[in-house]
XYZ file of C-alpha atoms in Angstrom:
253
model
C 9.222 -20.687 -25.647
C 9.577 -20.876 -21.894
C 5.890 -21.708 -21.461
C 6.271 -24.703 -23.777
C 9.186 -25.956 -21.653
C 7.198 -25.473 -18.447
C 4.307 -27.510 -19.856
C 6.676 -30.261 -21.022
C 8.272 -30.396 -17.566
C 4.881 -30.625 -15.853
C 3.700 -33.365 -18.230
C 6.947 -35.293 -17.711
C 6.462 -35.028 -13.944
C 2.922 -36.414 -14.197
C 4.039 -39.154 -16.582
C 6.559 -40.281 -13.960
C 3.483 -41.194 -11.870
C 4.365 -39.630 -8.482
C 3.778 -41.965 -5.572
C 1.474 -40.695 -2.843
C 0.068 -37.159 -2.482
C 1.819 -34.501 -4.552
C 1.683 -30.763 -5.235
C 2.542 -29.484 -8.691
C 2.689 -25.825 -9.694
C 3.053 -24.667 -13.314
C 3.215 -20.930 -13.980
C 2.972 -19.579 -17.520
C 4.325 -16.211 -18.700
C 2.031 -15.494 -21.643
C -0.106 -13.607 -22.518
C 2.276 -11.126 -20.923
C 3.998 -8.550 -23.118
C 5.763 -8.849 -25.472
C 2.886 -10.788 -27.050
C 4.907 -12.970 -29.406
C 3.370 -16.125 -30.874
C 3.927 -18.213 -33.991
C 1.702 -18.124 -37.073
C -0.267 -21.214 -36.018
C -1.873 -19.349 -33.126
C -2.481 -16.168 -35.137
C -4.328 -18.202 -37.763
C -6.891 -19.154 -35.119
C -7.868 -15.474 -34.881
C -8.276 -14.191 -38.466
C -8.850 -10.483 -38.956
C -12.341 -10.912 -40.409
C -13.509 -12.871 -37.348
C -11.700 -10.947 -34.604
C -13.774 -8.402 -32.734
C -12.086 -5.356 -31.254
C -12.962 -4.222 -27.753
C -16.250 -2.400 -27.373
C -15.393 1.152 -26.317
C -16.987 4.511 -25.588
C -14.979 7.327 -27.152
C -15.387 9.784 -24.275
C -15.237 7.084 -21.600
C -12.644 8.925 -19.516
C -14.629 12.167 -19.434
C -16.309 11.280 -16.135
C -13.317 9.645 -14.408
C -11.007 11.453 -11.956
C -7.769 12.779 -13.388
C -5.900 10.701 -10.805
C -6.996 7.534 -12.630
C -4.696 8.523 -15.487
C -1.648 8.357 -13.231
C -2.262 4.842 -11.910
C -0.131 3.335 -14.669
C 2.480 6.043 -15.240
C 5.490 3.679 -15.041
C 4.383 1.259 -17.781
C 5.561 1.761 -21.387
C 2.659 0.149 -23.268
C 1.092 2.316 -26.000
C -2.224 4.083 -25.553
C -5.225 3.256 -27.705
C -4.897 6.526 -29.622
C -1.371 5.577 -30.726
C -2.526 2.094 -31.769
C -5.289 3.553 -33.914
C -3.047 6.193 -35.472
C -0.526 3.513 -36.482
C -3.130 0.900 -37.478
C -1.933 -1.542 -34.816
C -5.075 -2.055 -32.705
C -6.191 -5.178 -34.575
C -2.651 -6.532 -34.807
C -2.003 -6.214 -31.088
C -5.432 -7.620 -30.237
C -4.711 -10.678 -32.376
C -1.296 -10.981 -30.733
C -2.872 -11.058 -27.290
C -5.484 -13.617 -28.360
C -2.852 -15.768 -30.077
C -0.741 -15.850 -26.902
C -3.794 -16.694 -24.814
C -4.710 -19.564 -27.144
C -1.143 -20.855 -26.977
C -1.273 -20.961 -23.168
C -4.690 -22.652 -23.307
C -3.055 -25.420 -25.338
C -0.288 -25.842 -22.759
C -2.855 -26.129 -19.972
C -4.641 -28.714 -22.119
C -1.468 -30.820 -22.142
C -1.482 -30.893 -18.335
C -5.135 -31.906 -18.214
C -4.496 -34.721 -20.695
C -1.535 -35.910 -18.606
C -3.697 -35.957 -15.460
C -6.247 -38.093 -17.268
C -3.699 -40.353 -18.917
C -1.938 -41.147 -15.642
C -5.067 -41.777 -13.591
C -4.922 -38.580 -11.514
C -7.953 -36.794 -12.950
C -10.428 -38.246 -10.435
C -8.421 -37.592 -7.270
C -6.625 -34.285 -7.901
C -7.674 -30.755 -7.008
C -6.989 -28.400 -9.914
C -6.834 -24.624 -9.500
C -6.366 -22.306 -12.478
C -6.074 -18.546 -12.167
C -4.433 -15.458 -13.599
C -2.725 -12.619 -11.743
C -4.672 -9.796 -13.430
C -6.856 -8.888 -16.370
C -5.961 -6.766 -19.383
C -7.422 -3.795 -21.212
C -7.597 -4.235 -24.996
C -8.788 -0.673 -25.536
C -11.527 -0.425 -22.917
C -11.448 2.908 -21.089
C -9.171 4.049 -23.985
C -6.494 2.068 -22.222
C -4.104 -0.699 -23.204
C -2.569 -2.936 -20.545
C -3.144 -3.584 -16.828
C -2.695 -1.506 -13.647
C -6.177 -0.074 -13.195
C -8.943 -0.673 -10.678
C -11.606 -1.122 -13.374
C -13.275 -4.407 -14.304
C -11.033 -5.301 -17.244
C -7.836 -5.261 -15.184
C -9.178 -6.751 -11.951
C -11.372 -9.595 -13.230
C -9.398 -12.790 -13.830
C -9.916 -16.384 -14.945
C -10.427 -18.469 -11.781
C -11.387 -22.137 -11.904
C -11.375 -24.766 -9.160
C -12.118 -28.424 -9.887
C -12.319 -31.011 -7.122
C -12.841 -34.793 -7.080
C -16.514 -35.692 -6.961
C -17.617 -32.123 -7.549
C -21.427 -31.915 -7.508
C -21.655 -28.767 -9.626
C -18.815 -29.478 -12.053
C -18.722 -27.126 -15.012
C -20.927 -24.489 -13.381
C -19.994 -20.830 -13.013
C -20.812 -18.393 -10.235
C -21.497 -14.664 -10.395
C -20.490 -14.177 -6.760
C -17.525 -11.809 -6.220
C -14.483 -13.676 -4.933
C -10.805 -12.873 -4.487
C -7.572 -14.766 -5.044
C -6.701 -14.495 -1.350
C -9.329 -17.217 -0.901
C -7.215 -19.821 -2.696
C -5.202 -20.804 0.375
C -8.062 -21.109 2.900
C -10.074 -23.022 0.301
C -7.267 -25.540 -0.240
C -6.782 -25.892 3.521
C -10.459 -26.762 3.809
C -10.543 -29.131 0.842
C -7.509 -31.017 2.170
C -8.863 -31.029 5.734
C -5.648 -29.507 7.097
C -5.126 -27.914 10.481
C -4.426 -24.177 10.476
C -4.464 -21.406 13.076
C -4.026 -18.627 10.480
C -6.468 -15.731 10.438
C -7.180 -15.876 6.709
C -7.647 -12.699 4.666
C -10.307 -14.313 2.477
C -13.245 -16.683 3.032
C -13.200 -20.380 2.156
C -14.943 -20.841 -1.208
C -16.376 -24.257 -0.268
C -20.016 -23.005 -0.173
C -19.747 -21.804 -3.791
C -18.031 -25.003 -4.931
C -20.973 -26.905 -3.518
C -23.584 -24.465 -4.848
C -22.516 -21.624 -7.216
C -25.678 -19.703 -6.271
C -25.226 -20.000 -2.522
C -25.729 -16.921 -0.355
C -22.459 -14.972 -0.339
C -22.174 -11.906 1.927
C -18.621 -11.077 0.810
C -17.307 -8.395 -1.551
C -13.921 -8.401 -3.276
C -11.355 -5.815 -2.213
C -8.634 -4.825 -4.693
C -5.671 -2.508 -4.037
C -3.237 -1.037 -6.522
C -0.622 1.386 -5.295
C -0.754 3.196 -1.978
C -4.213 4.417 -1.056
C -5.984 3.251 -4.230
C -8.740 0.709 -3.567
C -11.726 -0.828 -5.335
C -14.608 -2.761 -3.780
C -16.680 -5.033 -6.019
C -19.875 -6.904 -5.237
C -22.482 -8.309 -7.619
C -24.148 -4.920 -8.028
C -21.518 -2.211 -7.659
C -17.876 -1.290 -8.164
C -16.686 1.542 -5.934
C -13.200 3.029 -6.397
C -11.446 5.514 -4.135
C -8.101 6.974 -5.150
C -5.236 8.271 -3.066
C -6.306 11.878 -3.592
C -9.859 11.218 -2.344
C -11.558 11.160 -5.748
C -14.078 8.411 -6.424
C -15.838 6.318 -9.051
C -19.019 4.249 -8.749
C -20.432 1.859 -11.363
C -23.746 0.018 -11.403
C -22.973 -3.361 -12.971
C -26.632 -4.311 -13.256
C -27.265 -1.515 -15.759
C -23.714 -0.646 -16.876
C -21.534 -3.775 -17.222
C -18.993 -1.853 -19.332
C -18.486 0.754 -16.609
C -19.246 3.569 -19.031
C -21.127 5.802 -16.557
C -19.482 6.928 -13.343
């Protein structure tokens, strides 16, 4: 697999013990479709221990019709088709198997950082480009403005981190990666950044955070997410609003 080769290249680079400051980027393809993985990774997610997505059968009843057209160009099957052909569990396991495979490749990089003495003086940033529906909202794949498609893994680890291993519920956005790295590296920059530096949350995950996360998909389709609400406005003027304190699954618009 290409992801295996990428991990091997990154490990080989770290094992060569770069002299002086270095930047290393490793991008993995999976768990992108097609979700192909070998039996080893499937075995980690047996059918009797794999939980399907929690869904509400009439979940799309209170959503604007325009939300159905957000993903018109993608060929992935709908949940109804998966159920009719008894493929929902199979495809769920495929996605989880691919995710576990990538986790293992990331683990190789972390071990190489440790083995070569870089673990204590290297900034590590891990993120994904989008989330993925596994049946939620009767939907399978990405390209929506709902929680499942717009929430991503996002981890930053820095040398001497006071709150290492802690998580934060504050809403952040990937556009903050660059200004955060500029701050951590104490670099000069005259750019008017699109996102705030995440340094306050790295120091204290519960710090006051007046920012919301803004997500666009397609022309004129935008979602705004803070700790309490998700508000969506579509190109045709229709809207959705979800209260995440009482409705984390976004079942009631």
